[in-house]
mmCIF file of C-alpha atoms in Angstrom:
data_model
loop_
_atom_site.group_PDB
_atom_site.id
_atom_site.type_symbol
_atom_site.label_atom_id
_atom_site.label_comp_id
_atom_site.label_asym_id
_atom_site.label_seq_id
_atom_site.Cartn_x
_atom_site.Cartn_y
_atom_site.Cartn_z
ATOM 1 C CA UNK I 1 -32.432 -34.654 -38.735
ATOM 2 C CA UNK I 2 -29.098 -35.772 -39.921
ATOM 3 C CA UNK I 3 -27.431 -33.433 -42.142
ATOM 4 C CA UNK I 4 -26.098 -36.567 -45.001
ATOM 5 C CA UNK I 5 -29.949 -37.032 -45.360
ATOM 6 C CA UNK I 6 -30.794 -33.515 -46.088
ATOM 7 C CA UNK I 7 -31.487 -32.257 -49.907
ATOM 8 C CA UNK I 8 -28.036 -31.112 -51.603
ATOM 9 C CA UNK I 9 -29.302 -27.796 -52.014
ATOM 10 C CA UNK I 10 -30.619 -27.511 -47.957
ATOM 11 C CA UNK I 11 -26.931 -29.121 -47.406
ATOM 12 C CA UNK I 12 -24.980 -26.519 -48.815
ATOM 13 C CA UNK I 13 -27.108 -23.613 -46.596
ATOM 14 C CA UNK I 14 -26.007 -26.100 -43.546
ATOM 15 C CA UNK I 15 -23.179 -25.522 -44.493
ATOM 16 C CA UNK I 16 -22.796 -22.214 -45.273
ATOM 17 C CA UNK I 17 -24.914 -20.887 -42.288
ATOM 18 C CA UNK I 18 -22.312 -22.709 -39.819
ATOM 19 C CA UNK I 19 -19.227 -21.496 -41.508
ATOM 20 C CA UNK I 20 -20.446 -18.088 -40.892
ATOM 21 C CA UNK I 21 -22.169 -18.571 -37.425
ATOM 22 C CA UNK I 22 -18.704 -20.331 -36.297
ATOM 23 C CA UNK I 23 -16.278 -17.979 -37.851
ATOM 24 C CA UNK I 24 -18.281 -14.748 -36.551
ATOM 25 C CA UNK I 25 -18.450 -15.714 -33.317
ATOM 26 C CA UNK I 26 -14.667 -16.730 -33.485
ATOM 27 C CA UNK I 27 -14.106 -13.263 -34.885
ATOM 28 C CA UNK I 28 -15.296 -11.258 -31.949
ATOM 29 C CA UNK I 29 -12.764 -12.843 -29.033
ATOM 30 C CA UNK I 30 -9.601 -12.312 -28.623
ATOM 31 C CA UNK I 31 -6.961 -13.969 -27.410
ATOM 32 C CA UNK I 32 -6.828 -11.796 -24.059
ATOM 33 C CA UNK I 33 -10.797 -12.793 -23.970
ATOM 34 C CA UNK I 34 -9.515 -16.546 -23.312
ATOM 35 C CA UNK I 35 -6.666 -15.888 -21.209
ATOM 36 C CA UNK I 36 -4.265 -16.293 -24.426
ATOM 37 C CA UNK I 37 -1.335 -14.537 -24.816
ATOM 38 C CA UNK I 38 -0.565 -12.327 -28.121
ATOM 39 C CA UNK I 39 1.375 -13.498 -30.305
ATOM 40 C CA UNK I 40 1.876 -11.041 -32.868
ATOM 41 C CA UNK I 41 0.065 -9.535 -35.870
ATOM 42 C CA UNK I 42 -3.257 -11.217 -37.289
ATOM 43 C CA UNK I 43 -4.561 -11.283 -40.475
ATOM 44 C CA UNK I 44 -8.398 -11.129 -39.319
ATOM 45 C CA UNK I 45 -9.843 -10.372 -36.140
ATOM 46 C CA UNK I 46 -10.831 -13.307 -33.347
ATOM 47 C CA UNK I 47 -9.096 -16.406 -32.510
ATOM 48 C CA UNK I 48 -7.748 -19.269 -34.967
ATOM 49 C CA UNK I 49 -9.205 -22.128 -35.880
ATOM 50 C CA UNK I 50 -6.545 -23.725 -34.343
ATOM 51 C CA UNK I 51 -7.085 -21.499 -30.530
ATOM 52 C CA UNK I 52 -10.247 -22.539 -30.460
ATOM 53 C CA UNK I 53 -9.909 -26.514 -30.888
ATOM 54 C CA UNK I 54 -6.944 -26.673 -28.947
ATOM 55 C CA UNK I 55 -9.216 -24.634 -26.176
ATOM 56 C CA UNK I 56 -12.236 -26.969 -26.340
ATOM 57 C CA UNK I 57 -10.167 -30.531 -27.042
ATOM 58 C CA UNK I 58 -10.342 -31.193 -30.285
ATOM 59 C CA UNK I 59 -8.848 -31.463 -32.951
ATOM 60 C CA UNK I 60 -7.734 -29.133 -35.739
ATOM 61 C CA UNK I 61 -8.674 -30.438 -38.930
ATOM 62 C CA UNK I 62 -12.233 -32.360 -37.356
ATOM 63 C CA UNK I 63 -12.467 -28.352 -35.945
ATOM 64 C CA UNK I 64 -12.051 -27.348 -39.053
ATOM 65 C CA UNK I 65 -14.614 -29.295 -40.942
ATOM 66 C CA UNK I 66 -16.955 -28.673 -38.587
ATOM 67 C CA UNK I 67 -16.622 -25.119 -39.331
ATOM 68 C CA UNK I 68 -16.703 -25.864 -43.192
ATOM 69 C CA UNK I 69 -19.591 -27.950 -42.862
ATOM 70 C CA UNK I 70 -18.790 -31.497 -43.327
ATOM 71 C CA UNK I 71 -20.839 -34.040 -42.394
ATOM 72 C CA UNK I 72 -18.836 -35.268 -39.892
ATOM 73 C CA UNK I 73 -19.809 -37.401 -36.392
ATOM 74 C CA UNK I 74 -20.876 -34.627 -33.651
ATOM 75 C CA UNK I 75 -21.321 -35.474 -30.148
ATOM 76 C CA UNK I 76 -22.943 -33.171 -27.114
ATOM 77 C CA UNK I 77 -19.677 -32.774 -25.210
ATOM 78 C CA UNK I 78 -17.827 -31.405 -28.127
ATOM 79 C CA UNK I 79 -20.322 -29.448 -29.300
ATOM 80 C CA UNK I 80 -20.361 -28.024 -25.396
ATOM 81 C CA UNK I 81 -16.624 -27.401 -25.414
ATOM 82 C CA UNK I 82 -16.779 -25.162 -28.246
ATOM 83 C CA UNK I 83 -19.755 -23.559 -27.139
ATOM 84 C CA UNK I 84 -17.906 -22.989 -24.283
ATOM 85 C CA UNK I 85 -14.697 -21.792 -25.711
ATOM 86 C CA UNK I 86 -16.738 -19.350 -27.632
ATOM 87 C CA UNK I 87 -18.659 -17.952 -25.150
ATOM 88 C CA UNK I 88 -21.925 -18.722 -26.318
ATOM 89 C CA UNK I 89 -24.850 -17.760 -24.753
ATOM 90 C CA UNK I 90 -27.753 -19.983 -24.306
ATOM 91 C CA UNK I 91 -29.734 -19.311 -27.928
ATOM 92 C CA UNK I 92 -26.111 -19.315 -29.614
ATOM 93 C CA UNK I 93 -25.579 -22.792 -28.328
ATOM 94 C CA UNK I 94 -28.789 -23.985 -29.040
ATOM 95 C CA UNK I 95 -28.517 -22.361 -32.536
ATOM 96 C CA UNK I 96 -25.292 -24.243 -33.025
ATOM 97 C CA UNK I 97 -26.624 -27.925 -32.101
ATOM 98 C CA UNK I 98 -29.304 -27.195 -34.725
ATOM 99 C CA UNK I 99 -26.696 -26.348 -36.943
ATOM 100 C CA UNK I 100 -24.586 -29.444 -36.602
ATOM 101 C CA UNK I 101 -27.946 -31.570 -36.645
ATOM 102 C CA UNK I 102 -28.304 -32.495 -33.142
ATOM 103 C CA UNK I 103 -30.856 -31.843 -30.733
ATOM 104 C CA UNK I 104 -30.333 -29.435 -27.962
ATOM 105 C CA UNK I 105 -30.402 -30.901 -24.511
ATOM 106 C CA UNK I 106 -33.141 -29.767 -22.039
ATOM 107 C CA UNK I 107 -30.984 -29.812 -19.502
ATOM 108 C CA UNK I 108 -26.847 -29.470 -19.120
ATOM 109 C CA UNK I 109 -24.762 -32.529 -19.547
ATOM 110 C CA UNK I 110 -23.067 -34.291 -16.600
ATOM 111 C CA UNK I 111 -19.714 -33.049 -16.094
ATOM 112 C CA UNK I 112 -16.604 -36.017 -16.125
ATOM 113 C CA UNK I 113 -16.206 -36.948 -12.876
ATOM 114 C CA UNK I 114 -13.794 -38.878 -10.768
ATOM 115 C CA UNK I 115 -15.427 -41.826 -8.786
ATOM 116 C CA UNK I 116 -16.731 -40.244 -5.227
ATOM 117 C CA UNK I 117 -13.952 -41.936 -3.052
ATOM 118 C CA UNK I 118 -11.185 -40.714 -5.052
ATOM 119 C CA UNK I 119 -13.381 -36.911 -5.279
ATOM 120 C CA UNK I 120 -13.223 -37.684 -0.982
ATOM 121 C CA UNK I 121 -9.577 -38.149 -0.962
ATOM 122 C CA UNK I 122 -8.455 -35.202 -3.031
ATOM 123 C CA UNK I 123 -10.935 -33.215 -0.778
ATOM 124 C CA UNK I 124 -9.573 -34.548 2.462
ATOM 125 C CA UNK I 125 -5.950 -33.166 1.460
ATOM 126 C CA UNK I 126 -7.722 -29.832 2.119
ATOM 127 C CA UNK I 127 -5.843 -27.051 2.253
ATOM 128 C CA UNK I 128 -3.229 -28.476 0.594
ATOM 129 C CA UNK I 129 -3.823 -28.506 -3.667
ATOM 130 C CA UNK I 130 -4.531 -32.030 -4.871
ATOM 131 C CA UNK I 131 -6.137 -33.066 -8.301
ATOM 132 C CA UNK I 132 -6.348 -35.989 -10.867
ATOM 133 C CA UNK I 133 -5.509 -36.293 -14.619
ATOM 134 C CA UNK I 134 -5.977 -38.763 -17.088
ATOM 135 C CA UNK I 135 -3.537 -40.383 -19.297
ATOM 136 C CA UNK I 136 -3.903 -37.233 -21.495
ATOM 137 C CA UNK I 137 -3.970 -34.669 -19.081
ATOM 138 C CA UNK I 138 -6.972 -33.932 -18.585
ATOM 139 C CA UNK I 139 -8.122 -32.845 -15.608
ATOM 140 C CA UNK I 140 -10.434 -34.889 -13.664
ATOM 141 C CA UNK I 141 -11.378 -33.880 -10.713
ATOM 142 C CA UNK I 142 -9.432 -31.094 -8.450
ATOM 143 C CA UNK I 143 -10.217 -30.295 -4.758
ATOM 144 C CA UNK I 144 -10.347 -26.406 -4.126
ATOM 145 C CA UNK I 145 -7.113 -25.470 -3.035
ATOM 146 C CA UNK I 146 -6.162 -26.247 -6.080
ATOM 147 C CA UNK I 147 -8.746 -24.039 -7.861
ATOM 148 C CA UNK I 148 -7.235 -21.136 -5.469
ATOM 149 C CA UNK I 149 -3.599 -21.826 -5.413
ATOM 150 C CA UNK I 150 -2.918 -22.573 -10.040
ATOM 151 C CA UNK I 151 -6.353 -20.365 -10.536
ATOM 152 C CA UNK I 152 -7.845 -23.551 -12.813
ATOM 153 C CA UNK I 153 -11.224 -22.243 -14.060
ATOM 154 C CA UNK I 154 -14.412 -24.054 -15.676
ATOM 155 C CA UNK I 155 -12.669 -23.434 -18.884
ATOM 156 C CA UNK I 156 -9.364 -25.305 -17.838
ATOM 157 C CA UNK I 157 -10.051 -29.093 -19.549
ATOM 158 C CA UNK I 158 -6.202 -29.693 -19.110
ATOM 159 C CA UNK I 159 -3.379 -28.869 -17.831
ATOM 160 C CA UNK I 160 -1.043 -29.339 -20.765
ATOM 161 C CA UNK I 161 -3.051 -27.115 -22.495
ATOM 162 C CA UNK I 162 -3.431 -24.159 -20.146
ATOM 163 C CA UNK I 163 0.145 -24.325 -19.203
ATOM 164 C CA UNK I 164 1.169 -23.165 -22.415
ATOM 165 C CA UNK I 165 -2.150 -21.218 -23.521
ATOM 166 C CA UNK I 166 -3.087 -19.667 -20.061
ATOM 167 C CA UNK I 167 -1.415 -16.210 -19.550
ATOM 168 C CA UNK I 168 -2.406 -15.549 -16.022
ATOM 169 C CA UNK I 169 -1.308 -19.050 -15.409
ATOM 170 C CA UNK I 170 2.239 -19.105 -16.991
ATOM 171 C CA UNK I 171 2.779 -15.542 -15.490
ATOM 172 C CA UNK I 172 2.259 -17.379 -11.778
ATOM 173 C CA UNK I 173 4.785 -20.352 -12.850
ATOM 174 C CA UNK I 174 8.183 -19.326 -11.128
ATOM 175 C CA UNK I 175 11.459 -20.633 -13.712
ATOM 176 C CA UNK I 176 8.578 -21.555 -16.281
ATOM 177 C CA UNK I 177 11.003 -22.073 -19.199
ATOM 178 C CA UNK I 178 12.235 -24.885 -16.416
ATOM 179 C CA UNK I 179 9.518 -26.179 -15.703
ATOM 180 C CA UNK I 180 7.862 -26.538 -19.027
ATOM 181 C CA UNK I 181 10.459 -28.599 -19.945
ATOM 182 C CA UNK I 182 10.321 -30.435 -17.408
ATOM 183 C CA UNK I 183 6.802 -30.825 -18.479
ATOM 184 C CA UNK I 184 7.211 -31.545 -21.904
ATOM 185 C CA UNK I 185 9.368 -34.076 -21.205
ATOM 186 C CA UNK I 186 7.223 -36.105 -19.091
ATOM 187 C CA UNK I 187 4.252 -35.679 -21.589
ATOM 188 C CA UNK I 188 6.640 -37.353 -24.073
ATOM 189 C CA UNK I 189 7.819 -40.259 -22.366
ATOM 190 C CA UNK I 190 4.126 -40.925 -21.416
ATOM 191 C CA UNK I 191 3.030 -40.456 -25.256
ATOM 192 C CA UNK I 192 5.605 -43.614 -25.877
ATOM 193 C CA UNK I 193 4.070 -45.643 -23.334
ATOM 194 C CA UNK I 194 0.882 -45.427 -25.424
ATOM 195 C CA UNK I 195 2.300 -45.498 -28.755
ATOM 196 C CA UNK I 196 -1.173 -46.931 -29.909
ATOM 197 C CA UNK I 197 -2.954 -44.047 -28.662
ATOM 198 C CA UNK I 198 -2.952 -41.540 -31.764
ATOM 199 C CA UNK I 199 -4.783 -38.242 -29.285
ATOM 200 C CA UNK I 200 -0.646 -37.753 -27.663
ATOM 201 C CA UNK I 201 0.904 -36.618 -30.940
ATOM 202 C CA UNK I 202 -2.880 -35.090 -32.419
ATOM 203 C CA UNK I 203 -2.364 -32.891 -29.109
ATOM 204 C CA UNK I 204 1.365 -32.135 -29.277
ATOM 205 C CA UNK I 205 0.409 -31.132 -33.051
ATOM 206 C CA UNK I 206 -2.082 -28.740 -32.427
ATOM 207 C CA UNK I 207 -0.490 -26.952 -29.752
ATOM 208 C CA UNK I 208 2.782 -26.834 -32.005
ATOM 209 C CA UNK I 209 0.398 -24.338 -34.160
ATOM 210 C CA UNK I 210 -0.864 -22.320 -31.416
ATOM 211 C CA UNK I 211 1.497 -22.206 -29.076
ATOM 212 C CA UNK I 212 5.117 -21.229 -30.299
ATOM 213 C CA UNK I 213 6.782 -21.803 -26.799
ATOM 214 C CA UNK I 214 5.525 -25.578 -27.123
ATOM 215 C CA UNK I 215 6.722 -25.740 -30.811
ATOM 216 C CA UNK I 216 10.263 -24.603 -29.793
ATOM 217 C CA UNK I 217 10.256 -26.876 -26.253
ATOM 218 C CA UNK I 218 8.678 -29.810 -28.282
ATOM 219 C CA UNK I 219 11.666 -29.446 -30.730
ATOM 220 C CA UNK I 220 14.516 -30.110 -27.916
ATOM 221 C CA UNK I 221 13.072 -33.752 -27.311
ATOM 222 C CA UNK I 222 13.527 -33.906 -24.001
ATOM 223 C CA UNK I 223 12.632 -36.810 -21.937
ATOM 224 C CA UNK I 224 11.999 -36.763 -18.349
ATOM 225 C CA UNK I 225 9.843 -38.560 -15.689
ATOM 226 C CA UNK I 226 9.205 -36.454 -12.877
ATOM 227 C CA UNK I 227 6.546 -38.404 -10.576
ATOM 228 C CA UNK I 228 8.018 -36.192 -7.389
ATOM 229 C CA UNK I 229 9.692 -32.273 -7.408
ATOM 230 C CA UNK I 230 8.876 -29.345 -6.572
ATOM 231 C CA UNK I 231 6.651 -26.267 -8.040
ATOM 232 C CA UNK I 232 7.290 -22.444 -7.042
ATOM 233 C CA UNK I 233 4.407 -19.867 -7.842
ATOM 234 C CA UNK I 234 4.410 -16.065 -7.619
ATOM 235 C CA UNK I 235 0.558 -16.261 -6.915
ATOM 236 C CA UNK I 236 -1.293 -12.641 -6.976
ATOM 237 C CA UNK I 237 -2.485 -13.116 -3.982
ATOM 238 C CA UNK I 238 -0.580 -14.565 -1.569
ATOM 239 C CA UNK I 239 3.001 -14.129 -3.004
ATOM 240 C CA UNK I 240 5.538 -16.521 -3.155
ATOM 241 C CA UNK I 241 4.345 -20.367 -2.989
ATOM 242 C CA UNK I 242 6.780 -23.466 -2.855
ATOM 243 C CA UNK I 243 5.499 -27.096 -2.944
ATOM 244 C CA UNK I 244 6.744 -30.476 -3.166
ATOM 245 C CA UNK I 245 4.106 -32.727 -5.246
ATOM 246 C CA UNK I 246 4.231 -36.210 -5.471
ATOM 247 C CA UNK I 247 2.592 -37.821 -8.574
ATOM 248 C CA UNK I 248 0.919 -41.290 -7.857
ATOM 249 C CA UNK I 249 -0.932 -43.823 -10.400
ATOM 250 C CA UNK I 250 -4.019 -45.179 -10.182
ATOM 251 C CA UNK I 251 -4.651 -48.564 -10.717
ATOM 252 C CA UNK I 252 -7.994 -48.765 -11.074
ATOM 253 C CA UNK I 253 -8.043 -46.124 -13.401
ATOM 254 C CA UNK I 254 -5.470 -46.807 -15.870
ATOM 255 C CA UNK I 255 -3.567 -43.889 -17.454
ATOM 256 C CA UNK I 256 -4.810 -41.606 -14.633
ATOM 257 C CA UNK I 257 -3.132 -39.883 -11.999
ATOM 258 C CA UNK I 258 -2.891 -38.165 -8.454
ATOM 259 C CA UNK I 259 -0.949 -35.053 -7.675
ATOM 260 C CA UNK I 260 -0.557 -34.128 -4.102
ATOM 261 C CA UNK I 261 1.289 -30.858 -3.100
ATOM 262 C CA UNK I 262 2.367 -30.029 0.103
ATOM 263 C CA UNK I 263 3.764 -26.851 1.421
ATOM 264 C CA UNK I 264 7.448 -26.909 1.197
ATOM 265 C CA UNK I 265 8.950 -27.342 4.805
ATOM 266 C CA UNK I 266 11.406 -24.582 4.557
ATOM 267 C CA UNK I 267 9.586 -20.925 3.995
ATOM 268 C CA UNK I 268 6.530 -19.846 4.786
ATOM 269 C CA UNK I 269 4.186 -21.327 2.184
ATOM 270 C CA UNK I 270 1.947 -23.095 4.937
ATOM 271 C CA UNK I 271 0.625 -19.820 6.527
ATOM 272 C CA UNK I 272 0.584 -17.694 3.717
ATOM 273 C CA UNK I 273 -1.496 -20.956 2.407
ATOM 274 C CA UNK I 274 -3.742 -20.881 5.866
ATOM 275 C CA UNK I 275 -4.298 -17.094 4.673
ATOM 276 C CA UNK I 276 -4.922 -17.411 1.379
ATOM 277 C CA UNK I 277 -7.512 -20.344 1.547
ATOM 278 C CA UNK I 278 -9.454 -18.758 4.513
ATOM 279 C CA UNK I 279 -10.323 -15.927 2.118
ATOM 280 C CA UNK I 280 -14.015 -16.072 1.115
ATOM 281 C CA UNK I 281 -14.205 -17.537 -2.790
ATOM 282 C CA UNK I 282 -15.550 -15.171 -5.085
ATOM 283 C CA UNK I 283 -18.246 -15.342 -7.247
#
């Protein structure tokens, strides 16, 4: 039942039931439980609004009035992201569509996938890392080197994101001050292209409030387009890895993108590659 056509009175215990489900279960993660880095002294225990909706996709303030009650539009795959973000476990997530006056799916959602021939192609770079983005970043599909070499887990949406939110990732990034300008930059000059596309600066705005590294980058206004360089990893693994990535559109799929990285010719990222790949996966 839709929460607008609810009594007042059953409205406001919607309401307050998932301002307290949401901000307990907020409460008992930290930011280490995310793969966030500290940043400081914290009021109350948990992560921030703000973590969390920059962690699922979403925005702050709709995050926020979710959390306070509103009766806002909720959709499946949002509700999933934050479910996901919070670490819900099955009754937790069902308890939460409930909340927010949807039914609970009988079965999981279908992921976002890229079309199977473009899925083929990043899989036929194998063992070199290949994946695709959309116009904001997102990740779209990735083929498993990829998975092994940056260490992108189910909870990685987008690369912008866990670049600046991912500790285990930034610690990898060789010259990461470098390379997240370089980053940045790029991220801006795409956000012009789209000026009519409001999700580039409600992005940029939310991780200017969790991420002070972004704020301060995001500050310099530095604007780059870097469709080819190269990308140098400490990985925990397998040490010191240097690629050259090229960065190719896709026309059918306006906005999105293809990232190929090949082992840089001079070193000896290919075999230490070979090595690293030809471990089993763990589970």
């Amino acid at each position: 039942m839709e929460i607008s056509r609810l009594p007042a009175a059953a409205r406001q215990r919607r309401s307050a039931e998932i301002r307290d489900f949401l901000r307990s279960r907020r409460a008992r993660l930290t930011p280490a439980d995310v793969g966030m880095p500290a940043t400081g002294p914290r009021r109350t225990p948990g992560l921030r609004r703000e973590e969390v909706a920059v962690l699922a996709g979403v925005g702050v303030s709709w995050y926020t009035w979710l959390e306070q009650g509103r009766d806002i539009n909720v959709s499946a795959d949002v509700l999933d992201a934050i479910a996901r973000v919070l670490r819900l476990d099955p009754a937790e997530r069902e308890h939460l569509y409930l909340l927010a006056g949807l039914n609970p799916p009988q079965a999981e959602p279908a992921q976002r996938q890229a079309p199977p021939e473009l899925q083929r192609v990043i899989d036929g770079w194998m063992p070199k890392p290949a994946y695709i983005i959309d116009r904001h970043w997102n990740l779209i599909a990735l083929n498993r080197a990829a998975r092994v070499v940056f260490g992108y887990g189910p909870d990685d949406h987008n690369c912008l994101v866990t670049f600046f939110t991912n500790d285990r990732y930034r610690s990898a990034i060789c010259h990461w001050q470098d390379a997240a300008r370089a980053m940045l930059g790029q991220y801006r000059a795409d956000a012009a292209r789209y000026a009519d596309d409001p999700e580039f600066d409600r992005l940029a705005t939310d991780m200017c409030a969790v991420s002070p590294a972004f704020a301060a980058i995001w500050a310099e206004h530095h604007v780059g387009s870097n469709t080819r360089g190269t990308k140098v990893l400490d990985h925990p693994e397998a040490g010191e890895l240097v690629f050259e990535y090229t960065m190719l559109p896709l026309p059918d799929l306006p906005g999105h993108r293809l990232l190929l990285h090949s082992p840089h010719p001079d070193g000896d990222t290919a075999p230490r590659l070979a090595d690293l790949l030809a471990e089993p996966v763990a589970s």
